[in-house]
């Protein structure tokens, strides 16, 4: 099996899965080690980009997914005959930013930074699938800890949390 | 009422303070508590004049500002703990504002990213992956309905056997037409029910059969939909939402 075959198989797996596929699963299926599989996926990504294909391979926390390109969204929406849902409110974005950069974080910690209650915005973000409960803090009352999801990464064009735009800490 | 539009966009007291600071074109570190407090209170007053409900958080901040200001105004008789407190609370406020500003700016960046990247579409997994969760079978074949009926009849038979040997004077069984009418009336008030529940009141075999036939008729008329969450599970019966 040469590299082209492996890429083709990986592509078909990504197509059938639809959802993000773990690198480990791809490596196991192709009978190669993960380091090699990662290289393969990277060159596949480049290949898709170079050929300016309508689909792209996106990496999310070490998982890979086949997706359309954002620059084509207008045409796709026209085809569906429906526009994207509402974008997030300012309050929700603020809350999301705090959770994204400081996760895992409790609701009261978010409240403290924003200076207002965040119950509503947190439930909006949970409903959107951008954040989820990640556990409980080891402090009195064992408050719920929140963190971001893979959907958050995807809809904000991030491969991992490391790709979050840097924020000024020294000002 | 232009004020309302302007005022409503503040996400909280910190947001309002940041707005005032940027309007005054000063650095957060250089804020004058006296000035900012005055401006802040002006805005709150305007809010109240226009009958906007001022969230308690805004009032807490107003109180904090006033506290810091009043402490600063008082003659410093005993240079000591109190003085430090005032400096601390001013520092605290500045720190909070800086921290909040950081995330506010980050949220603006995120907003741009979402606008662009949420235009990415992916597809659902192929259907050959049947998950272990609820298998939603929207179209149940008549055979499955018959199976369910057989199970029901069997259990009723069991009940009949157990019943004491008393002769029962039976009423004339209702006709299918009547039962359809009854069921339609029933579904007017109940949006959904389950297969077994529907037969709870049916005592005799004839009753069960008539209800079942009426159910099939309603299904044919598209008046109801049936759903089964898992094989051999109870069948849910729902009234189809009509335009009327």
Short mmCIF file of C-alpha atoms in Angstrom, two decimals:
data_model
loop_
_atom_site.label_atom_id
_atom_site.label_comp_id
_atom_site.label_asym_id
_atom_site.label_seq_id
_atom_site.Cartn_x
_atom_site.Cartn_y
_atom_site.Cartn_z
CA UNK A 1 0.00 0.00 0.00
CA UNK A 2 1.65 3.21 -1.08
CA UNK A 3 0.99 6.67 0.29
CA UNK A 4 -1.64 7.49 -2.29
CA UNK A 5 -3.64 4.40 -1.38
CA UNK A 6 -3.45 5.26 2.28
CA UNK A 7 -4.61 8.80 1.63
CA UNK A 8 -7.50 7.51 -0.43
CA UNK A 9 -8.53 5.13 2.35
CA UNK A 10 -8.22 7.84 4.97
CA UNK A 11 -10.33 10.13 2.80
CA UNK A 12 -13.07 7.55 2.44
CA UNK A 13 -13.06 6.92 6.19
CA UNK A 14 -13.40 10.62 6.91
CA UNK A 15 -16.26 10.75 4.42
CA UNK A 16 -18.15 7.85 5.95
CA UNK A 17 -17.54 9.03 9.49
CA UNK A 18 -18.62 12.61 8.96
CA UNK A 19 -17.62 13.29 12.53
CA UNK A 20 -14.02 13.89 13.62
CA UNK A 21 -11.92 10.71 13.51
CA UNK A 22 -9.17 10.06 16.04
CA UNK A 23 -5.67 9.93 14.65
CA UNK A 24 -5.14 6.66 16.49
CA UNK A 25 -8.08 5.04 14.72
CA UNK A 26 -6.77 6.15 11.34
CA UNK A 27 -3.30 4.85 12.16
CA UNK A 28 -4.69 1.49 13.29
CA UNK A 29 -6.81 1.12 10.18
CA UNK A 30 -3.91 1.89 7.90
CA UNK A 31 -1.52 -0.27 9.88
CA UNK A 32 0.96 2.53 10.48
CA UNK A 33 2.17 4.26 13.60
CA UNK A 34 0.61 7.51 14.75
CA UNK A 35 3.58 9.66 13.89
CA UNK A 36 3.43 8.44 10.33
CA UNK A 37 -0.32 8.81 10.23
CA UNK A 38 -0.03 12.39 11.41
CA UNK A 39 2.42 13.14 8.62
CA UNK A 40 0.08 11.49 6.14
CA UNK A 41 -2.87 13.58 7.31
CA UNK A 42 -0.79 16.72 7.15
CA UNK A 43 0.31 16.13 3.59
CA UNK A 44 -3.26 15.20 2.73
CA UNK A 45 -4.44 18.50 4.18
CA UNK A 46 -1.84 20.34 2.13
CA UNK A 47 -2.85 18.39 -0.94
CA UNK A 48 -6.51 19.35 -0.51
CA UNK A 49 -5.54 22.97 -0.05
CA UNK A 50 -3.11 23.01 -2.97
CA UNK A 51 -5.67 21.56 -5.34
CA UNK A 52 -8.21 24.06 -3.99
CA UNK A 53 -10.73 21.32 -3.43
CA UNK A 54 -14.23 22.12 -2.24
CA UNK A 55 -13.60 20.07 0.86
CA UNK A 56 -10.88 20.51 3.39
CA UNK A 57 -9.48 18.41 6.18
CA UNK A 58 -9.67 20.11 9.51
CA UNK A 59 -7.76 19.03 12.59
CA UNK A 60 -9.50 19.30 15.94
CA UNK A 61 -7.54 18.29 19.02
CA UNK A 62 -5.75 15.53 17.14
CA UNK A 63 -8.91 14.41 15.35
CA UNK A 64 -9.58 14.88 11.67
CA UNK A 65 -12.76 15.82 9.90
CA UNK A 66 -13.85 16.43 6.35
CA UNK A 67 -15.57 19.79 5.97
CA UNK A 68 -16.50 22.44 3.47
CA UNK A 69 -14.56 25.67 3.25
CA UNK A 70 -15.72 28.86 4.92
CA UNK A 71 -15.19 30.87 1.71
CA UNK A 72 -17.96 28.84 0.07
CA UNK A 73 -20.51 29.35 2.81
CA UNK A 74 -22.48 31.87 0.77
CA UNK A 75 -23.12 29.38 -2.02
CA UNK A 76 -23.89 26.57 0.39
CA UNK A 77 -26.39 28.68 2.27
CA UNK A 78 -28.00 29.62 -1.01
CA UNK A 79 -28.30 25.93 -1.86
CA UNK A 80 -29.81 25.08 1.50
CA UNK A 81 -32.06 28.08 1.14
CA UNK A 82 -31.42 29.02 4.72
CA UNK A 83 -28.98 31.24 6.44
CA UNK A 84 -26.91 30.39 9.42
CA UNK A 85 -28.47 30.84 12.82
CA UNK A 86 -27.96 33.91 14.88
CA UNK A 87 -24.46 34.76 15.94
CA UNK A 88 -23.72 35.00 19.62
CA UNK A 89 -24.61 38.06 21.64
CA UNK A 90 -21.91 40.28 23.08
CA UNK A 91 -22.56 38.89 26.55
CA UNK A 92 -22.32 35.30 25.34
CA UNK A 93 -19.09 36.02 23.47
CA UNK A 94 -17.58 37.61 26.55
CA UNK A 95 -18.48 34.59 28.63
CA UNK A 96 -17.18 32.24 25.95
CA UNK A 97 -13.87 34.12 25.76
CA UNK A 98 -13.40 33.88 29.51
CA UNK A 99 -14.19 30.17 29.55
CA UNK A 100 -12.00 29.49 26.51
CA UNK A 101 -8.93 31.16 28.00
CA UNK A 102 -9.39 30.18 31.63
CA UNK A 103 -10.90 26.73 31.44
CA UNK A 104 -11.71 24.78 33.48
CA UNK A 105 -13.56 27.54 35.27
CA UNK A 106 -16.64 27.80 37.48
CA UNK A 107 -19.63 30.04 36.90
CA UNK A 108 -18.84 32.26 39.87
CA UNK A 109 -15.30 32.79 38.59
CA UNK A 110 -16.77 33.92 35.27
CA UNK A 111 -19.22 36.17 37.12
CA UNK A 112 -16.35 37.76 39.03
CA UNK A 113 -14.49 38.71 35.86
CA UNK A 114 -17.56 40.00 34.06
CA UNK A 115 -19.03 41.78 37.07
CA UNK A 116 -22.45 40.37 36.25
CA UNK A 117 -24.26 37.07 36.54
CA UNK A 118 -23.63 34.66 33.70
CA UNK A 119 -26.30 32.00 34.27
CA UNK A 120 -28.17 32.84 31.11
CA UNK A 121 -25.19 33.20 28.82
CA UNK A 122 -23.74 29.93 30.09
CA UNK A 123 -26.93 28.08 29.27
CA UNK A 124 -26.99 29.71 25.83
CA UNK A 125 -23.44 28.50 25.22
CA UNK A 126 -24.27 25.00 26.43
CA UNK A 127 -27.26 24.88 24.10
CA UNK A 128 -25.04 25.99 21.25
CA UNK A 129 -22.68 23.14 22.04
CA UNK A 130 -19.74 25.46 22.54
CA UNK A 131 -19.13 24.65 26.19
CA UNK A 132 -19.82 21.70 28.44
CA UNK A 133 -19.36 20.62 32.00
CA UNK A 134 -15.90 19.20 32.45
CA UNK A 135 -16.05 18.24 36.07
CA UNK A 136 -16.36 19.69 39.52
CA UNK A 137 -14.02 21.91 41.40
CA UNK A 138 -12.54 20.58 44.60
CA UNK A 139 -13.81 23.44 46.71
CA UNK A 140 -16.80 23.98 49.00
CA UNK A 141 -20.03 23.20 47.19
CA UNK A 142 -18.12 21.34 44.49
CA UNK A 143 -19.12 23.84 41.79
CA UNK A 144 -19.37 22.75 38.17
CA UNK A 145 -16.37 23.44 35.96
CA UNK A 146 -16.90 24.47 32.36
CA UNK A 147 -14.71 24.05 29.30
CA UNK A 148 -14.99 24.42 25.55
CA UNK A 149 -15.95 21.67 23.09
CA UNK A 150 -14.67 20.46 19.72
CA UNK A 151 -17.55 22.28 18.08
CA UNK A 152 -16.20 25.48 19.56
CA UNK A 153 -12.82 24.79 17.95
CA UNK A 154 -14.42 24.03 14.61
CA UNK A 155 -16.74 27.02 14.48
CA UNK A 156 -13.93 29.33 15.46
CA UNK A 157 -11.38 27.83 13.09
CA UNK A 158 -9.03 26.55 15.77
CA UNK A 159 -7.08 23.30 15.67
CA UNK A 160 -6.60 23.28 19.39
CA UNK A 161 -6.81 25.65 22.32
CA UNK A 162 -3.19 26.58 21.69
CA UNK A 163 -4.38 28.37 18.56
CA UNK A 164 -6.51 30.84 20.49
CA UNK A 165 -5.40 34.35 19.59
CA UNK A 166 -2.97 35.53 22.28
CA UNK A 167 -4.30 37.99 24.82
CA UNK A 168 -2.32 40.77 26.36
CA UNK A 169 -1.22 39.85 29.81
CA UNK A 170 1.23 42.66 30.34
CA UNK A 171 -0.50 45.91 30.09
CA UNK B 1 -35.18 57.91 22.91
CA UNK B 2 -31.59 57.72 21.91
CA UNK B 3 -30.45 57.17 25.48
CA UNK B 4 -32.06 53.82 25.74
CA UNK B 5 -30.20 52.51 22.75
CA UNK B 6 -26.90 53.71 24.11
CA UNK B 7 -27.49 52.48 27.61
CA UNK B 8 -28.71 49.06 26.77
CA UNK B 9 -25.50 47.93 25.21
CA UNK B 10 -23.59 47.72 28.46
CA UNK B 11 -23.06 44.17 29.51
CA UNK B 12 -22.38 45.15 33.09
CA UNK B 13 -20.88 47.77 35.37
CA UNK B 14 -17.35 46.99 34.19
CA UNK B 15 -18.42 47.43 30.62
CA UNK B 16 -19.94 50.78 31.45
CA UNK B 17 -16.79 51.89 33.28
CA UNK B 18 -14.62 50.88 30.35
CA UNK B 19 -16.87 52.87 28.08
CA UNK B 20 -16.55 55.95 30.29
CA UNK B 21 -12.80 55.55 30.47
CA UNK B 22 -12.39 55.24 26.73
CA UNK B 23 -14.69 58.22 26.22
CA UNK B 24 -12.48 60.27 28.52
CA UNK B 25 -9.49 59.04 26.52
CA UNK B 26 -7.51 58.05 29.56
CA UNK B 27 -5.61 54.92 30.50
CA UNK B 28 -7.30 52.61 32.94
CA UNK B 29 -4.35 53.05 35.33
CA UNK B 30 -4.84 56.82 35.40
CA UNK B 31 -8.49 56.94 36.29
CA UNK B 32 -9.61 59.56 38.72
CA UNK B 33 -12.06 57.93 41.06
CA UNK B 34 -13.86 61.20 41.72
CA UNK B 35 -14.50 61.90 38.07
CA UNK B 36 -15.41 58.42 37.07
CA UNK B 37 -17.79 58.08 40.00
CA UNK B 38 -19.60 61.24 38.99
CA UNK B 39 -19.96 60.09 35.39
CA UNK B 40 -21.01 56.65 36.46
CA UNK B 41 -23.71 58.01 38.74
CA UNK B 42 -24.92 60.31 35.98
CA UNK B 43 -25.45 57.36 33.69
CA UNK B 44 -27.25 55.39 36.40
CA UNK B 45 -29.47 58.38 37.04
CA UNK B 46 -30.28 58.65 33.36
CA UNK B 47 -31.13 54.99 33.32
CA UNK B 48 -33.56 55.48 36.17
CA UNK B 49 -35.07 58.57 34.55
CA UNK B 50 -35.87 56.55 31.51
CA UNK B 51 -37.41 53.90 33.65
CA UNK B 52 -34.86 51.30 32.77
CA UNK B 53 -34.55 48.76 35.47
CA UNK B 54 -31.04 49.09 36.78
CA UNK B 55 -29.52 45.73 37.53
CA UNK B 56 -28.30 45.34 41.08
CA UNK B 57 -24.74 44.82 39.84
CA UNK B 58 -24.69 48.41 38.62
CA UNK B 59 -25.75 49.64 42.02
CA UNK B 60 -23.14 47.55 43.79
CA UNK B 61 -20.49 49.13 41.60
CA UNK B 62 -21.89 52.58 42.33
CA UNK B 63 -21.63 51.87 46.03
CA UNK B 64 -18.07 50.60 45.64
CA UNK B 65 -17.06 53.73 43.73
CA UNK B 66 -18.66 55.98 46.31
CA UNK B 67 -16.94 54.11 49.08
CA UNK B 68 -13.54 54.52 47.49
CA UNK B 69 -14.25 58.17 46.78
CA UNK B 70 -15.45 58.98 50.28
CA UNK B 71 -12.46 57.28 51.82
CA UNK B 72 -10.19 59.37 49.64
CA UNK B 73 -11.95 62.56 50.62
CA UNK B 74 -11.72 62.01 54.34
CA UNK B 75 -8.79 63.70 56.01
CA UNK B 76 -6.06 61.18 56.56
CA UNK B 77 -5.68 61.33 60.28
CA UNK B 78 -4.29 58.00 61.00
CA UNK B 79 -2.02 56.89 58.25
CA UNK B 80 -2.29 53.21 58.55
CA UNK B 81 -4.51 50.34 57.67
CA UNK B 82 -7.41 52.44 56.35
CA UNK B 83 -5.29 54.31 53.89
CA UNK B 84 -3.91 51.14 52.51
CA UNK B 85 -7.40 49.79 52.15
CA UNK B 86 -8.39 52.69 49.95
CA UNK B 87 -5.37 52.30 47.77
CA UNK B 88 -6.05 48.61 47.61
CA UNK B 89 -9.63 48.96 46.52
CA UNK B 90 -8.62 51.38 43.80
CA UNK B 91 -5.95 48.95 42.68
CA UNK B 92 -8.47 46.14 42.82
CA UNK B 93 -10.83 48.05 40.61
CA UNK B 94 -8.12 48.84 38.10
CA UNK B 95 -7.04 45.23 38.06
CA UNK B 96 -10.59 44.08 37.52
CA UNK B 97 -11.06 46.53 34.70
CA UNK B 98 -7.84 45.43 33.02
CA UNK B 99 -8.79 41.79 33.34
CA UNK B 100 -12.27 42.43 32.00
CA UNK B 101 -10.92 44.49 29.10
CA UNK B 102 -8.61 41.63 28.16
CA UNK B 103 -11.53 39.26 27.69
CA UNK B 104 -13.73 41.83 26.08
CA UNK B 105 -11.09 42.33 23.43
CA UNK B 106 -10.65 38.60 23.07
CA UNK B 107 -14.39 38.25 22.56
CA UNK B 108 -14.25 40.74 19.71
CA UNK B 109 -11.62 38.60 18.04
CA UNK B 110 -13.66 35.49 18.63
CA UNK B 111 -16.69 37.14 17.11
CA UNK B 112 -14.82 37.75 13.86
CA UNK B 113 -13.60 34.19 13.84
CA UNK B 114 -17.06 32.80 14.41
CA UNK B 115 -18.54 34.89 11.63
CA UNK B 116 -16.06 33.41 9.20
CA UNK B 117 -15.54 29.87 10.40
CA UNK B 118 -19.06 28.92 11.34
CA UNK B 119 -19.65 28.82 7.59
CA UNK B 120 -17.98 25.42 7.59
CA UNK B 121 -20.31 22.52 7.03
CA UNK B 122 -19.78 18.88 7.85
CA UNK B 123 -21.95 15.89 7.28
CA UNK B 124 -23.55 13.48 9.67
CA UNK B 125 -22.17 9.96 9.94
CA UNK B 126 -23.42 7.44 7.44
CA UNK B 127 -26.49 5.69 8.64
CA UNK B 128 -24.87 2.30 8.76
CA UNK B 129 -23.67 3.29 12.18
CA UNK B 130 -26.68 2.41 14.21
CA UNK B 131 -26.10 3.81 17.61
CA UNK B 132 -27.23 2.06 20.75
CA UNK B 133 -29.34 5.02 21.68
CA UNK B 134 -32.98 5.41 20.80
CA UNK B 135 -33.65 3.83 17.45
CA UNK B 136 -36.30 6.04 16.03
CA UNK B 137 -38.46 4.07 13.65
CA UNK B 138 -40.93 6.52 12.28
CA UNK B 139 -42.62 4.11 9.97
CA UNK B 140 -43.76 1.06 11.76
CA UNK B 141 -45.16 -1.65 9.57
CA UNK B 142 -48.57 -3.08 10.15
CA UNK B 143 -46.90 -6.38 11.05
CA UNK B 144 -45.22 -4.77 14.03
CA UNK B 145 -48.51 -3.30 15.16
CA UNK B 146 -50.09 -6.74 14.89
CA UNK B 147 -47.29 -8.21 16.98
CA UNK B 148 -47.90 -5.62 19.62
CA UNK B 149 -51.56 -6.46 19.57
CA UNK B 150 -50.90 -10.15 19.97
CA UNK B 151 -48.78 -9.46 23.03
CA UNK B 152 -51.51 -7.32 24.41
CA UNK B 153 -54.20 -9.93 23.79
CA UNK B 154 -52.11 -12.54 25.48
CA UNK B 155 -51.68 -10.45 28.58
CA UNK B 156 -55.38 -9.65 28.66
CA UNK B 157 -56.19 -13.31 28.30
CA UNK B 158 -54.04 -13.91 31.31
CA UNK B 159 -56.02 -11.32 33.23
CA UNK B 160 -59.29 -12.83 32.10
CA UNK B 161 -58.27 -16.19 33.39
CA UNK B 162 -57.52 -14.77 36.76
CA UNK B 163 -60.82 -12.95 36.93
CA UNK B 164 -63.43 -14.52 39.20
CA UNK B 165 -66.04 -16.62 37.57
CA UNK B 166 -68.82 -14.17 37.34
CA UNK B 167 -71.13 -13.85 34.46
CA UNK B 168 -70.79 -10.52 32.89
CA UNK B 169 -73.59 -8.78 31.12
CA UNK B 170 -71.97 -7.20 28.16
CA UNK B 171 -72.92 -4.02 26.57
CA UNK B 172 -73.18 -4.02 22.85
CA UNK B 173 -69.70 -3.43 21.55
CA UNK B 174 -69.06 -0.06 20.06
CA UNK B 175 -68.66 0.13 16.33
CA UNK B 176 -65.37 1.06 14.71
CA UNK B 177 -66.85 4.34 13.57
CA UNK B 178 -67.80 5.24 17.11
CA UNK B 179 -64.40 4.27 18.39
CA UNK B 180 -62.69 6.42 15.75
CA UNK B 181 -64.81 9.32 16.89
CA UNK B 182 -63.87 8.62 20.49
CA UNK B 183 -60.19 8.36 19.68
CA UNK B 184 -60.24 11.57 17.68
CA UNK B 185 -61.85 13.29 20.61
CA UNK B 186 -59.26 11.74 22.89
CA UNK B 187 -56.41 12.98 20.74
CA UNK B 188 -57.87 16.45 20.73
CA UNK B 189 -56.94 16.74 24.36
CA UNK B 190 -53.93 14.46 24.50
CA UNK B 191 -51.13 15.03 22.10
CA UNK B 192 -49.44 11.72 22.63
CA UNK B 193 -50.02 8.46 24.40
CA UNK B 194 -48.65 4.98 24.31
CA UNK B 195 -49.99 1.85 22.68
CA UNK B 196 -50.55 -0.01 25.93
CA UNK B 197 -52.22 2.97 27.60
CA UNK B 198 -54.73 3.25 24.81
CA UNK B 199 -55.98 -0.24 25.51
CA UNK B 200 -56.12 0.07 29.27
CA UNK B 201 -59.86 0.60 29.32
CA UNK B 202 -60.65 -2.16 26.89
CA UNK B 203 -61.91 -5.13 28.80
CA UNK B 204 -62.92 -7.62 26.20
CA UNK B 205 -61.28 -8.99 23.13
CA UNK B 206 -63.86 -7.30 20.96
CA UNK B 207 -63.07 -3.95 22.52
CA UNK B 208 -59.37 -4.38 21.92
CA UNK B 209 -59.91 -5.37 18.32
CA UNK B 210 -62.20 -2.45 17.68
CA UNK B 211 -59.76 -0.01 19.20
CA UNK B 212 -56.98 -1.53 17.15
CA UNK B 213 -58.95 -1.29 13.92
CA UNK B 214 -59.85 2.29 14.73
CA UNK B 215 -56.19 3.00 15.33
CA UNK B 216 -55.26 1.56 11.93
CA UNK B 217 -57.94 3.69 10.35
CA UNK B 218 -56.59 6.83 12.01
CA UNK B 219 -53.11 5.89 10.86
CA UNK B 220 -54.38 5.50 7.32
CA UNK B 221 -56.05 8.88 7.55
CA UNK B 222 -52.72 10.35 8.64
CA UNK B 223 -54.37 11.60 11.78
CA UNK B 224 -51.72 10.06 14.01
CA UNK B 225 -48.12 8.94 13.83
CA UNK B 226 -46.63 5.96 15.61
CA UNK B 227 -43.10 5.65 16.92
CA UNK B 228 -41.15 2.95 18.63
CA UNK B 229 -37.97 3.79 20.48
CA UNK B 230 -36.54 0.33 20.63
CA UNK B 231 -37.45 -3.09 19.30
CA UNK B 232 -40.31 -4.62 21.35
CA UNK B 233 -40.65 -1.37 23.25
CA UNK B 234 -43.91 0.36 23.83
CA UNK B 235 -45.21 2.18 20.77
CA UNK B 236 -45.79 5.88 21.18
CA UNK B 237 -48.81 7.30 19.42
CA UNK B 238 -48.87 10.97 18.61
CA UNK B 239 -51.43 13.19 17.03
CA UNK B 240 -50.08 14.61 13.81
CA UNK B 241 -49.86 18.37 14.12
CA UNK B 242 -52.43 19.75 11.76
CA UNK B 243 -52.56 23.23 10.36
CA UNK B 244 -55.97 23.85 11.79
#
